[in-house]
Amino acid sequence: MTDQLTAEAILPQEFPNLGPVALEGLHPALLDAKMDSMRVLSETAMAFPDALSFSSGAPYDGDYDLNQISRQIEQYFACSREAGVPEALLARRMFHYGPVNGFILAEIAQMLRVQEGIEVPEASIMVTNGFQEALLIALRGLFSSPDDVLLTVAPAYVGILGAARMLDIPYRGVLEGPEGICAENVLEVIRATRAEGKRPRALYLIPDFSNPSGTVIPLATRRRLLEIAEAEDLLILEDNPYGIFAPDGEQLPTFKALDTRQRVVFLGSFAKSAFPGARMGYLIADQILEYRGQSPRYLAQRLSLAKSMFSVGTSSLSQALIAGLLHERGYDLRKASEPSRDVYLERLKAALENLALHFPPSKWDQHGVGWNEPRGGFFIVLNLPFAVDLALMEHSAREYGVSWAPMNMFYPEGGGERQLRLGVSNLEPAKIAEGIARLARFITDHAARTGQEGKS
Amino acid sequence: MTDQLTAEAILPQEFPNLGPVALEGLHPALLDAKMDSMRVLSETAMAFPDALSFSSGAPYDGDYDLNQISRQIEQYFACSREAGVPEALLARRMFHYGPVNGFILAEIAQMLRVQEGIEVPEASIMVTNGFQEALLIALRGLFSSPDDVLLTVAPAYVGILGAARMLDIPYRGVLEGPEGICAENVLEVIRATRAEGKRPRALYLIPDFSNPSGTVIPLATRRRLLEIAEAEDLLILEDNPYGIFAPDGEQLPTFKALDTRQRVVFLGSFAKSAFPGARMGYLIADQILEYRGQSPRYLAQRLSLAKSMFSVGTSSLSQALIAGLLHERGYDLRKASEPSRDVYLERLKAALENLALHFPPSKWDQHGVGWNEPRGGFFIVLNLPFAVDLALMEHSAREYGVSWAPMNMFYPEGGGERQLRLGVSNLEPAKIAEGIARLARFITDHAARTGQEGKS
């Protein structure tokens, strides 16, 4: 009934007394337009259902089957029974408050081993309510002082900026180059942060087909950044939801797989690889802690205190379903995702071809529109001859029937004003062709209207 | 496989390099013994499985049936189809990123209407990852300055103190009397807080059969506290998981049901009334906000920005299951819970009778042990002739085969040193009798050993 976030229709017509809470008294992040941009994007998509939407990175939904839900949950029950788990324990796991860090740690450890070549102990893993909670819990645990600064790739997924804001953690952006975040920029921001008397505590990055920029960090840079982390006493927060969709032969090892010195906390997601609605993610924090004579524990175990205060545990239903799904898919979501990977690559190709059709690179000095050419992932970035924002995106959705995301919302400290992001993951090639045709009309009209046509 | 939080057995025998994270560098709440007390309680229960555990408030688990899981999820599908929801929309709700505030708002609104007489618009409701996330989101939204102080009933559920610590929100305790939190103590703490130049922003309380104290706030006090909230510009954060278990004829209206001026944010749980493992809760925030010419929205809608940064959404599986369960139970968990309510009341009665057997009130001057007599809920508080702590609780579990919770862990600013909490909800009467016999041996031995037998 309530698939809408807006509820103007439901609000009383008259509200003489606006009630006891003044908006100005709320936490400032709740009033920040940048924080609110994700909501505006999704509400625009709902408000203009006929518009073709390039505004999100929603996974391909062509192969969803409602029957899979009960089947995969029952699959988990069957595996558990086969492994000798008594019925009473299984019922307790499902119905009761479970272990804070989750009960499918062995299954996730097996997936990491099979799929990523990452060998970590089960006890260094925590199941979370999606990637976002993994991020929030890692930040909460690792940032103890107002002088601890988070470095984040810029542009970055809005969720990283939002998570930092929720916890009042200061952050600084590290601008990407065409090959993603680079060592020199990281070192420069570290130096600048230290010069202010602050401490760079962790660096957030998306190594493969980054959201929003589509960049991939080369292997040599990965190794160099791990060295820098060691030399500068920095942790790396790795977010890698798109790496499994790499073309054959182009797959790179994750930072975590290269991490011999426990410098990486890996923040995992099942949203892109398995089931967004289950809202399940995980973190790997295999750093060993010793404290005042207590037994040593993994950081993930110490972070369970934060997890218990954020949400006590993670849905047993989501855990069971993901475990059943992992079993069905041989603990290798990369392999199981090959068909959808091919779908994504086809869509990316269609988008790039249609862009070239409408904006021939040979005539760039006339139209002024350029773009990057990611080798995978969900996103393409367009450079435009004029500035765009959310209001202009709404105009594009309403008048031209096509929506997208202004890049500026992904920059923590300004930037990307003349760029937009196209998410191509959830539109069929024919719709991509039509969508890019609509986008071309919008761009051409707007460039003409603003008198900023051509190179600027 | 991993139903244990501890993992000493899994840790490498040798760990010469303890890795890059020093425990002292973590957020201080993660090192706070009080915050960690819940973990110690649950690990003690796991370490001594033969000990009878009064240490938790785990719901009665006698009627759990694994078949209910698929059935109730399918029930939600059936209801949706019957209501004309197209298959594609249903699949999208289940598999995709859903609306941040949840898709079963209508179902929860109906439950609130039928079960509690609370009439609120759907758009003022948000589905959350359990009560704990509802609390965290409400706190994050409402506390904007370091001068905003949270007032909390004392003693209080550890989760409220933990949530405040996670967000670095300062709090002050308001000591309860035998009838729960009282107006005079609230006013006194408000005055003291103001005198320090701080602003009392909200008051957290558990009106019915409070955890840990078992107290019930009388109706007149509820009305008086709502008046105080209005007069002192304070919000009330109502946590009411135990009210549905009141004996016949003793049910009181919730603060939210009495709230004519939108002073109450209700933090709901399905853990006690329906299904702890689903980790589903909700909040009601029907305060209307207007802001810089934007359309007015409910506070719950504005808080969705925080929800999106905490966890993006709530498990579709948990939402579907709870919706199916609500349908099966006629949207009245109070009525559906009558059988388990009677189980809880029988256990409470058994515990009180066995306490009187071992510690006759007529001989109080000899044994020095007293207790309150709650009319419902999960908990009894014992007054002891000696101080107890977590170490002593472990001793009791190891040597006497009975565990409990020291009350001091529930006091934000000290108190309850000579008290313990008994959770009676998840032990059968025969085990309660045996457990209290063991507890009596522990208390008698320890009182003799400390030489503090009798009145002190």
mmCIF file of N, CA, C and O in Angstrom, chain B residues 69-111:
data_model
loop_
_atom_site.group_PDB
_atom_site.id
_atom_site.type_symbol
_atom_site.label_atom_id
_atom_site.label_comp_id
_atom_site.label_asym_id
_atom_site.label_seq_id
_atom_site.Cartn_x
_atom_site.Cartn_y
_atom_site.Cartn_z
ATOM 1 N N ILE B 69 7.396 -20.081 9.399
ATOM 2 C CA ILE B 69 8.159 -19.055 8.693
ATOM 3 C C ILE B 69 7.712 -18.935 7.239
ATOM 4 O O ILE B 69 7.236 -17.883 6.810
ATOM 5 N N SER B 70 7.826 -20.031 6.483
ATOM 6 C CA SER B 70 7.364 -19.954 5.094
ATOM 7 C C SER B 70 5.873 -19.646 5.040
ATOM 8 O O SER B 70 5.420 -18.887 4.182
ATOM 9 N N ARG B 71 5.107 -20.234 5.957
ATOM 10 C CA ARG B 71 3.659 -20.039 5.904
ATOM 11 C C ARG B 71 3.288 -18.563 6.047
ATOM 12 O O ARG B 71 2.477 -18.025 5.292
ATOM 13 N N GLN B 72 3.912 -17.883 7.001
ATOM 14 C CA GLN B 72 3.528 -16.488 7.228
ATOM 15 C C GLN B 72 4.032 -15.571 6.112
ATOM 16 O O GLN B 72 3.369 -14.593 5.777
ATOM 17 N N ILE B 73 5.195 -15.883 5.558
ATOM 18 C CA ILE B 73 5.653 -15.099 4.407
ATOM 19 C C ILE B 73 4.682 -15.298 3.234
ATOM 20 O O ILE B 73 4.250 -14.333 2.590
ATOM 21 N N GLU B 74 4.313 -16.556 2.992
ATOM 22 C CA GLU B 74 3.361 -16.825 1.903
ATOM 23 C C GLU B 74 2.006 -16.180 2.192
ATOM 24 O O GLU B 74 1.295 -15.757 1.277
ATOM 25 N N GLN B 75 1.657 -16.110 3.467
ATOM 26 C CA GLN B 75 0.408 -15.444 3.858
ATOM 27 C C GLN B 75 0.421 -13.982 3.417
ATOM 28 O O GLN B 75 -0.577 -13.455 2.936
ATOM 29 N N TYR B 76 1.567 -13.356 3.592
ATOM 30 C CA TYR B 76 1.688 -11.956 3.138
ATOM 31 C C TYR B 76 1.509 -11.863 1.630
ATOM 32 O O TYR B 76 0.818 -10.968 1.135
ATOM 33 N N PHE B 77 2.108 -12.794 0.902
ATOM 34 C CA PHE B 77 1.933 -12.788 -0.564
ATOM 35 C C PHE B 77 0.444 -12.942 -0.900
ATOM 36 O O PHE B 77 -0.085 -12.226 -1.761
ATOM 37 N N ALA B 78 -0.210 -13.888 -0.206
ATOM 38 C CA ALA B 78 -1.625 -14.147 -0.495
ATOM 39 C C ALA B 78 -2.479 -12.903 -0.219
ATOM 40 O O ALA B 78 -3.325 -12.522 -1.036
ATOM 41 N N CYS B 79 -2.237 -12.261 0.906
ATOM 42 C CA CYS B 79 -2.999 -11.037 1.237
ATOM 43 C C CYS B 79 -2.752 -9.954 0.183
ATOM 44 O O CYS B 79 -3.678 -9.235 -0.202
ATOM 45 N N SER B 80 -1.509 -9.834 -0.233
ATOM 46 C CA SER B 80 -1.171 -8.790 -1.203
ATOM 47 C C SER B 80 -1.881 -9.056 -2.523
ATOM 48 O O SER B 80 -2.439 -8.153 -3.146
ATOM 49 N N ARG B 81 -1.850 -10.337 -2.952
ATOM 50 C CA ARG B 81 -2.526 -10.686 -4.207
ATOM 51 C C ARG B 81 -4.012 -10.416 -4.093
ATOM 52 O O ARG B 81 -4.631 -9.861 -5.009
ATOM 53 N N GLU B 82 -4.576 -10.778 -2.948
ATOM 54 C CA GLU B 82 -6.008 -10.562 -2.739
ATOM 55 C C GLU B 82 -6.342 -9.069 -2.791
ATOM 56 O O GLU B 82 -7.414 -8.684 -3.271
ATOM 57 N N ALA B 83 -5.436 -8.261 -2.308
ATOM 58 C CA ALA B 83 -5.663 -6.806 -2.332
ATOM 59 C C ALA B 83 -5.363 -6.216 -3.713
ATOM 60 O O ALA B 83 -5.417 -4.995 -3.887
ATOM 61 N N GLY B 84 -5.036 -7.077 -4.658
ATOM 62 C CA GLY B 84 -4.843 -6.591 -6.021
ATOM 63 C C GLY B 84 -3.438 -6.103 -6.340
ATOM 64 O O GLY B 84 -3.223 -5.443 -7.358
ATOM 65 N N VAL B 85 -2.495 -6.404 -5.474
ATOM 66 C CA VAL B 85 -1.110 -6.006 -5.778
ATOM 67 C C VAL B 85 -0.598 -6.856 -6.942
ATOM 68 O O VAL B 85 -0.626 -8.086 -6.860
ATOM 69 N N PRO B 86 -0.147 -6.228 -8.015
ATOM 70 C CA PRO B 86 0.351 -7.020 -9.151
ATOM 71 C C PRO B 86 1.608 -7.802 -8.760
ATOM 72 O O PRO B 86 2.380 -7.370 -7.911
ATOM 73 N N GLU B 87 1.762 -8.959 -9.391
ATOM 74 C CA GLU B 87 2.888 -9.849 -9.099
ATOM 75 C C GLU B 87 4.238 -9.122 -9.225
ATOM 76 O O GLU B 87 5.141 -9.324 -8.411
ATOM 77 N N ALA B 88 4.345 -8.263 -10.222
ATOM 78 C CA ALA B 88 5.628 -7.586 -10.443
ATOM 79 C C ALA B 88 5.936 -6.618 -9.298
ATOM 80 O O ALA B 88 7.088 -6.498 -8.866
ATOM 81 N N LEU B 89 4.906 -5.940 -8.787
ATOM 82 C CA LEU B 89 5.120 -5.010 -7.675
ATOM 83 C C LEU B 89 5.487 -5.784 -6.411
ATOM 84 O O LEU B 89 6.372 -5.384 -5.643
ATOM 85 N N LEU B 90 4.809 -6.915 -6.209
ATOM 86 C CA LEU B 90 5.109 -7.753 -5.045
ATOM 87 C C LEU B 90 6.557 -8.240 -5.110
ATOM 88 O O LEU B 90 7.297 -8.165 -4.114
ATOM 89 N N ALA B 91 6.971 -8.701 -6.282
ATOM 90 C CA ALA B 91 8.357 -9.154 -6.443
ATOM 91 C C ALA B 91 9.318 -7.995 -6.189
ATOM 92 O O ALA B 91 10.348 -8.154 -5.534
ATOM 93 N N ARG B 92 8.963 -6.816 -6.682
ATOM 94 C CA ARG B 92 9.839 -5.659 -6.472
ATOM 95 C C ARG B 92 9.955 -5.345 -4.984
ATOM 96 O O ARG B 92 11.044 -5.071 -4.479
ATOM 97 N N ARG B 93 8.828 -5.386 -4.277
ATOM 98 C CA ARG B 93 8.872 -5.132 -2.829
ATOM 99 C C ARG B 93 9.791 -6.111 -2.120
ATOM 100 O O ARG B 93 10.522 -5.738 -1.214
ATOM 101 N N MET B 94 9.720 -7.368 -2.517
ATOM 102 C CA MET B 94 10.487 -8.386 -1.804
ATOM 103 C C MET B 94 11.967 -8.346 -2.159
ATOM 104 O O MET B 94 12.823 -8.486 -1.296
ATOM 105 N N PHE B 95 12.270 -8.185 -3.443
ATOM 106 C CA PHE B 95 13.657 -8.367 -3.868
ATOM 107 C C PHE B 95 14.462 -7.085 -3.897
ATOM 108 O O PHE B 95 15.665 -7.099 -3.702
ATOM 109 N N HIS B 96 13.805 -5.998 -4.178
ATOM 110 C CA HIS B 96 14.513 -4.757 -4.458
ATOM 111 C C HIS B 96 14.746 -3.934 -3.196
ATOM 112 O O HIS B 96 14.193 -4.218 -2.156
ATOM 113 N N TYR B 97 15.585 -2.914 -3.348
ATOM 114 C CA TYR B 97 15.613 -1.852 -2.351
ATOM 115 C C TYR B 97 14.187 -1.329 -2.246
ATOM 116 O O TYR B 97 13.624 -0.869 -3.237
ATOM 117 N N GLY B 98 13.609 -1.403 -1.093
ATOM 118 C CA GLY B 98 12.228 -0.944 -0.948
ATOM 119 C C GLY B 98 12.174 0.476 -0.437
ATOM 120 O O GLY B 98 13.200 1.144 -0.325
ATOM 121 N N PRO B 99 10.976 0.952 -0.114
ATOM 122 C CA PRO B 99 10.886 2.265 0.505
ATOM 123 C C PRO B 99 11.627 2.246 1.846
ATOM 124 O O PRO B 99 11.528 1.272 2.601
ATOM 125 N N VAL B 100 12.391 3.310 2.093
ATOM 126 C CA VAL B 100 13.233 3.373 3.291
ATOM 127 C C VAL B 100 12.437 3.095 4.565
ATOM 128 O O VAL B 100 12.874 2.358 5.439
ATOM 129 N N ASN B 101 11.233 3.675 4.667
ATOM 130 C CA ASN B 101 10.459 3.541 5.902
ATOM 131 C C ASN B 101 9.658 2.250 5.973
ATOM 132 O O ASN B 101 8.955 2.023 6.950
ATOM 133 N N GLY B 102 9.757 1.399 4.953
ATOM 134 C CA GLY B 102 9.091 0.107 5.014
ATOM 135 C C GLY B 102 7.843 0.043 4.157
ATOM 136 O O GLY B 102 7.297 1.068 3.777
ATOM 137 N N PHE B 103 7.392 -1.189 3.863
ATOM 138 C CA PHE B 103 6.207 -1.345 3.014
ATOM 139 C C PHE B 103 5.021 -1.955 3.757
ATOM 140 O O PHE B 103 4.013 -2.246 3.134
ATOM 141 N N ILE B 104 5.131 -2.158 5.070
ATOM 142 C CA ILE B 104 3.980 -2.706 5.803
ATOM 143 C C ILE B 104 3.428 -1.687 6.812
ATOM 144 O O ILE B 104 2.958 -2.038 7.890
ATOM 145 N N LEU B 105 3.491 -0.401 6.413
ATOM 146 C CA LEU B 105 3.020 0.657 7.311
ATOM 147 C C LEU B 105 1.520 0.531 7.563
ATOM 148 O O LEU B 105 1.047 0.751 8.680
ATOM 149 N N ALA B 106 0.762 0.176 6.532
ATOM 150 C CA ALA B 106 -0.689 0.052 6.699
ATOM 151 C C ALA B 106 -1.007 -1.061 7.697
ATOM 152 O O ALA B 106 -1.903 -0.918 8.545
ATOM 153 N N GLU B 107 -0.262 -2.152 7.618
ATOM 154 C CA GLU B 107 -0.499 -3.275 8.514
ATOM 155 C C GLU B 107 -0.188 -2.890 9.968
ATOM 156 O O GLU B 107 -0.914 -3.264 10.897
ATOM 157 N N ILE B 108 0.883 -2.147 10.160
ATOM 158 C CA ILE B 108 1.237 -1.740 11.530
ATOM 159 C C ILE B 108 0.220 -0.725 12.049
ATOM 160 O O ILE B 108 -0.192 -0.794 13.209
ATOM 161 N N ALA B 109 -0.215 0.188 11.175
ATOM 162 C CA ALA B 109 -1.236 1.161 11.587
ATOM 163 C C ALA B 109 -2.512 0.437 12.019
ATOM 164 O O ALA B 109 -3.147 0.810 13.018
ATOM 165 N N GLN B 110 -2.853 -0.617 11.295
ATOM 166 C CA GLN B 110 -4.058 -1.368 11.651
ATOM 167 C C GLN B 110 -3.881 -2.070 13.004
ATOM 168 O O GLN B 110 -4.775 -2.061 13.843
ATOM 169 N N MET B 111 -2.706 -2.652 13.219
ATOM 170 C CA MET B 111 -2.435 -3.272 14.515
ATOM 171 C C MET B 111 -2.554 -2.265 15.651
ATOM 172 O O MET B 111 -3.172 -2.536 16.686
#
